[in-house]
Amino acid sequence: MASHPLLAGSEPSRQIVSMVRPALDISLLTVSERLELIEELWASLAHRPETLPFTAAQTALFVERLAEHSNDPDSAIPWERIRAELEADQDADHRARSELQEPRG
């Protein structure tokens, strides 16, 4: 049986070899730099979504939702409508925060 490159040894008790870490001390990064790093890592995963396995629960939920949609396709809400509602909510939140910050006189 071929060994996976991340696994060491051939015994059933094989252990995963430590991942090679770049010469970067993440604790020295600012919060902004850490968030940028997270975004870059996430984007690198998004380029190959087929490599990210679903859990059994995610697969079951997907199958359930696909069946619901197949049974009643008109129940789906178009993304454009969802986005417009989210943006309207954000605008309302922004206005409310602005009103709270205005000095009263």
JSON list of C-alpha atoms in Angstrom, two decimals:
[
{"chain": "A", "resi": 1, "resn": "MET", "atom": "CA", "xyz": [0.00, 0.00, 0.00]},
{"chain": "A", "resi": 2, "resn": "ALA", "atom": "CA", "xyz": [1.39, 3.44, -0.96]},
{"chain": "A", "resi": 3, "resn": "SER", "atom": "CA", "xyz": [2.08, 5.81, 1.86]},
{"chain": "A", "resi": 4, "resn": "HIS", "atom": "CA", "xyz": [0.63, 9.31, 1.88]},
{"chain": "A", "resi": 5, "resn": "PRO", "atom": "CA", "xyz": [3.43, 11.91, 1.85]},
{"chain": "A", "resi": 6, "resn": "LEU", "atom": "CA", "xyz": [2.19, 13.47, 5.11]},
{"chain": "A", "resi": 7, "resn": "LEU", "atom": "CA", "xyz": [2.25, 10.17, 6.94]},
{"chain": "A", "resi": 8, "resn": "ALA", "atom": "CA", "xyz": [5.40, 8.74, 8.47]},
{"chain": "A", "resi": 9, "resn": "GLY", "atom": "CA", "xyz": [6.19, 5.04, 8.69]},
{"chain": "A", "resi": 10, "resn": "SER", "atom": "CA", "xyz": [4.18, 2.07, 7.55]},
{"chain": "A", "resi": 11, "resn": "GLU", "atom": "CA", "xyz": [2.80, 0.86, 10.87]},
{"chain": "A", "resi": 12, "resn": "PRO", "atom": "CA", "xyz": [-0.93, 1.24, 11.63]},
{"chain": "A", "resi": 13, "resn": "SER", "atom": "CA", "xyz": [0.10, 3.71, 14.34]},
{"chain": "A", "resi": 14, "resn": "ARG", "atom": "CA", "xyz": [1.62, 6.13, 11.79]},
{"chain": "A", "resi": 15, "resn": "GLN", "atom": "CA", "xyz": [1.73, 9.74, 12.85]},
{"chain": "A", "resi": 16, "resn": "ILE", "atom": "CA", "xyz": [1.31, 12.79, 10.68]},
{"chain": "A", "resi": 17, "resn": "VAL", "atom": "CA", "xyz": [4.63, 14.47, 10.00]},
{"chain": "A", "resi": 18, "resn": "SER", "atom": "CA", "xyz": [4.76, 18.08, 11.17]},
{"chain": "A", "resi": 19, "resn": "MET", "atom": "CA", "xyz": [3.83, 20.61, 8.53]},
{"chain": "A", "resi": 20, "resn": "VAL", "atom": "CA", "xyz": [6.72, 22.71, 7.30]},
{"chain": "A", "resi": 21, "resn": "ARG", "atom": "CA", "xyz": [6.28, 26.15, 8.76]},
{"chain": "A", "resi": 22, "resn": "PRO", "atom": "CA", "xyz": [7.45, 29.28, 6.98]},
{"chain": "A", "resi": 23, "resn": "ALA", "atom": "CA", "xyz": [9.99, 31.53, 8.69]},
{"chain": "A", "resi": 24, "resn": "LEU", "atom": "CA", "xyz": [7.22, 33.81, 9.90]},
{"chain": "A", "resi": 25, "resn": "ASP", "atom": "CA", "xyz": [6.30, 34.51, 13.49]},
{"chain": "A", "resi": 26, "resn": "ILE", "atom": "CA", "xyz": [2.57, 35.19, 13.18]},
{"chain": "A", "resi": 27, "resn": "SER", "atom": "CA", "xyz": [2.49, 36.71, 16.67]},
{"chain": "A", "resi": 28, "resn": "LEU", "atom": "CA", "xyz": [4.61, 39.60, 15.33]},
{"chain": "A", "resi": 29, "resn": "LEU", "atom": "CA", "xyz": [1.99, 40.53, 12.73]},
{"chain": "A", "resi": 30, "resn": "THR", "atom": "CA", "xyz": [-0.56, 43.26, 13.34]},
{"chain": "A", "resi": 31, "resn": "VAL", "atom": "CA", "xyz": [-4.22, 42.33, 13.45]},
{"chain": "A", "resi": 32, "resn": "SER", "atom": "CA", "xyz": [-4.64, 43.81, 9.98]},
{"chain": "A", "resi": 33, "resn": "GLU", "atom": "CA", "xyz": [-1.75, 41.74, 8.62]},
{"chain": "A", "resi": 34, "resn": "ARG", "atom": "CA", "xyz": [-3.14, 38.58, 10.22]},
{"chain": "A", "resi": 35, "resn": "LEU", "atom": "CA", "xyz": [-6.54, 39.21, 8.65]},
{"chain": "A", "resi": 36, "resn": "GLU", "atom": "CA", "xyz": [-4.87, 39.74, 5.28]},
{"chain": "A", "resi": 37, "resn": "LEU", "atom": "CA", "xyz": [-3.02, 36.45, 5.71]},
{"chain": "A", "resi": 38, "resn": "ILE", "atom": "CA", "xyz": [-6.29, 34.70, 6.54]},
{"chain": "A", "resi": 39, "resn": "GLU", "atom": "CA", "xyz": [-7.88, 36.16, 3.42]},
{"chain": "A", "resi": 40, "resn": "GLU", "atom": "CA", "xyz": [-4.98, 34.95, 1.29]},
{"chain": "A", "resi": 41, "resn": "LEU", "atom": "CA", "xyz": [-5.18, 31.46, 2.80]},
{"chain": "A", "resi": 42, "resn": "TRP", "atom": "CA", "xyz": [-8.94, 31.34, 2.28]},
{"chain": "A", "resi": 43, "resn": "ALA", "atom": "CA", "xyz": [-8.58, 32.52, -1.33]},
{"chain": "A", "resi": 44, "resn": "SER", "atom": "CA", "xyz": [-6.01, 29.80, -1.97]},
{"chain": "A", "resi": 45, "resn": "LEU", "atom": "CA", "xyz": [-8.54, 27.21, -0.77]},
{"chain": "A", "resi": 46, "resn": "ALA", "atom": "CA", "xyz": [-11.33, 28.76, -2.81]},
{"chain": "A", "resi": 47, "resn": "HIS", "atom": "CA", "xyz": [-9.34, 28.21, -6.03]},
{"chain": "A", "resi": 48, "resn": "ARG", "atom": "CA", "xyz": [-9.75, 24.44, -5.56]},
{"chain": "A", "resi": 49, "resn": "PRO", "atom": "CA", "xyz": [-12.97, 23.83, -3.62]},
{"chain": "A", "resi": 50, "resn": "GLU", "atom": "CA", "xyz": [-13.10, 20.23, -4.81]},
{"chain": "A", "resi": 51, "resn": "THR", "atom": "CA", "xyz": [-10.17, 19.48, -2.51]},
{"chain": "A", "resi": 52, "resn": "LEU", "atom": "CA", "xyz": [-12.19, 20.40, 0.58]},
{"chain": "A", "resi": 53, "resn": "PRO", "atom": "CA", "xyz": [-14.14, 17.35, 1.72]},
{"chain": "A", "resi": 54, "resn": "PHE", "atom": "CA", "xyz": [-17.68, 17.61, 3.04]},
{"chain": "A", "resi": 55, "resn": "THR", "atom": "CA", "xyz": [-18.48, 16.13, 6.42]},
{"chain": "A", "resi": 56, "resn": "ALA", "atom": "CA", "xyz": [-21.29, 13.58, 6.59]},
{"chain": "A", "resi": 57, "resn": "ALA", "atom": "CA", "xyz": [-23.52, 16.25, 8.16]},
{"chain": "A", "resi": 58, "resn": "GLN", "atom": "CA", "xyz": [-22.76, 18.74, 5.36]},
{"chain": "A", "resi": 59, "resn": "THR", "atom": "CA", "xyz": [-23.49, 16.11, 2.72]},
{"chain": "A", "resi": 60, "resn": "ALA", "atom": "CA", "xyz": [-26.78, 15.19, 4.38]},
{"chain": "A", "resi": 61, "resn": "LEU", "atom": "CA", "xyz": [-27.79, 18.86, 4.57]},
{"chain": "A", "resi": 62, "resn": "PHE", "atom": "CA", "xyz": [-26.89, 19.39, 0.92]},
{"chain": "A", "resi": 63, "resn": "VAL", "atom": "CA", "xyz": [-28.94, 16.36, -0.17]},
{"chain": "A", "resi": 64, "resn": "GLU", "atom": "CA", "xyz": [-31.88, 17.53, 1.97]},
{"chain": "A", "resi": 65, "resn": "ARG", "atom": "CA", "xyz": [-31.81, 21.06, 0.56]},
{"chain": "A", "resi": 66, "resn": "LEU", "atom": "CA", "xyz": [-31.42, 19.82, -3.01]},
{"chain": "A", "resi": 67, "resn": "ALA", "atom": "CA", "xyz": [-34.47, 17.58, -2.54]},
{"chain": "A", "resi": 68, "resn": "GLU", "atom": "CA", "xyz": [-36.46, 20.51, -1.10]},
{"chain": "A", "resi": 69, "resn": "HIS", "atom": "CA", "xyz": [-35.52, 22.65, -4.07]},
{"chain": "A", "resi": 70, "resn": "SER", "atom": "CA", "xyz": [-36.38, 19.88, -6.54]},
{"chain": "A", "resi": 71, "resn": "ASN", "atom": "CA", "xyz": [-39.81, 19.52, -4.91]},
{"chain": "A", "resi": 72, "resn": "ASP", "atom": "CA", "xyz": [-40.51, 23.28, -4.87]},
{"chain": "A", "resi": 73, "resn": "PRO", "atom": "CA", "xyz": [-38.12, 25.31, -7.04]},
{"chain": "A", "resi": 74, "resn": "ASP", "atom": "CA", "xyz": [-40.29, 28.43, -6.69]},
{"chain": "A", "resi": 75, "resn": "SER", "atom": "CA", "xyz": [-39.50, 28.58, -2.97]},
{"chain": "A", "resi": 76, "resn": "ALA", "atom": "CA", "xyz": [-35.93, 29.66, -3.74]},
{"chain": "A", "resi": 77, "resn": "ILE", "atom": "CA", "xyz": [-35.08, 33.30, -3.11]},
{"chain": "A", "resi": 78, "resn": "PRO", "atom": "CA", "xyz": [-32.89, 34.88, -5.79]},
{"chain": "A", "resi": 79, "resn": "TRP", "atom": "CA", "xyz": [-29.46, 36.06, -4.62]},
{"chain": "A", "resi": 80, "resn": "GLU", "atom": "CA", "xyz": [-30.16, 39.59, -5.91]},
{"chain": "A", "resi": 81, "resn": "ARG", "atom": "CA", "xyz": [-33.12, 39.89, -3.49]},
{"chain": "A", "resi": 82, "resn": "ILE", "atom": "CA", "xyz": [-31.13, 38.52, -0.54]},
{"chain": "A", "resi": 83, "resn": "ARG", "atom": "CA", "xyz": [-28.26, 40.88, -1.30]},
{"chain": "A", "resi": 84, "resn": "ALA", "atom": "CA", "xyz": [-30.57, 43.89, -1.57]},
{"chain": "A", "resi": 85, "resn": "GLU", "atom": "CA", "xyz": [-32.15, 43.02, 1.80]},
{"chain": "A", "resi": 86, "resn": "LEU", "atom": "CA", "xyz": [-28.74, 42.61, 3.45]},
{"chain": "A", "resi": 87, "resn": "GLU", "atom": "CA", "xyz": [-27.51, 45.92, 2.03]},
{"chain": "A", "resi": 88, "resn": "ALA", "atom": "CA", "xyz": [-30.68, 47.67, 3.21]},
{"chain": "A", "resi": 89, "resn": "ASP", "atom": "CA", "xyz": [-30.16, 46.23, 6.71]},
{"chain": "A", "resi": 90, "resn": "GLN", "atom": "CA", "xyz": [-26.54, 47.40, 6.71]},
{"chain": "A", "resi": 91, "resn": "ASP", "atom": "CA", "xyz": [-27.58, 50.88, 5.57]},
{"chain": "A", "resi": 92, "resn": "ALA", "atom": "CA", "xyz": [-30.17, 51.06, 8.36]},
{"chain": "A", "resi": 93, "resn": "ASP", "atom": "CA", "xyz": [-27.59, 49.92, 10.93]},
{"chain": "A", "resi": 94, "resn": "HIS", "atom": "CA", "xyz": [-25.12, 52.51, 9.66]},
{"chain": "A", "resi": 95, "resn": "ARG", "atom": "CA", "xyz": [-27.72, 55.30, 9.90]},
{"chain": "A", "resi": 96, "resn": "ALA", "atom": "CA", "xyz": [-28.68, 54.23, 13.42]},
{"chain": "A", "resi": 97, "resn": "ARG", "atom": "CA", "xyz": [-25.03, 54.25, 14.55]},
{"chain": "A", "resi": 98, "resn": "SER", "atom": "CA", "xyz": [-24.51, 57.67, 12.96]},
{"chain": "A", "resi": 99, "resn": "GLU", "atom": "CA", "xyz": [-27.55, 59.05, 14.77]},
{"chain": "A", "resi": 100, "resn": "LEU", "atom": "CA", "xyz": [-26.26, 57.72, 18.10]},
{"chain": "A", "resi": 101, "resn": "GLN", "atom": "CA", "xyz": [-22.88, 59.38, 17.55]},
{"chain": "A", "resi": 102, "resn": "GLU", "atom": "CA", "xyz": [-24.26, 62.81, 16.63]},
{"chain": "A", "resi": 103, "resn": "PRO", "atom": "CA", "xyz": [-24.04, 65.33, 19.46]},
{"chain": "A", "resi": 104, "resn": "ARG", "atom": "CA", "xyz": [-27.38, 66.39, 20.84]},
{"chain": "A", "resi": 105, "resn": "GLY", "atom": "CA", "xyz": [-27.96, 70.04, 21.34]}
]
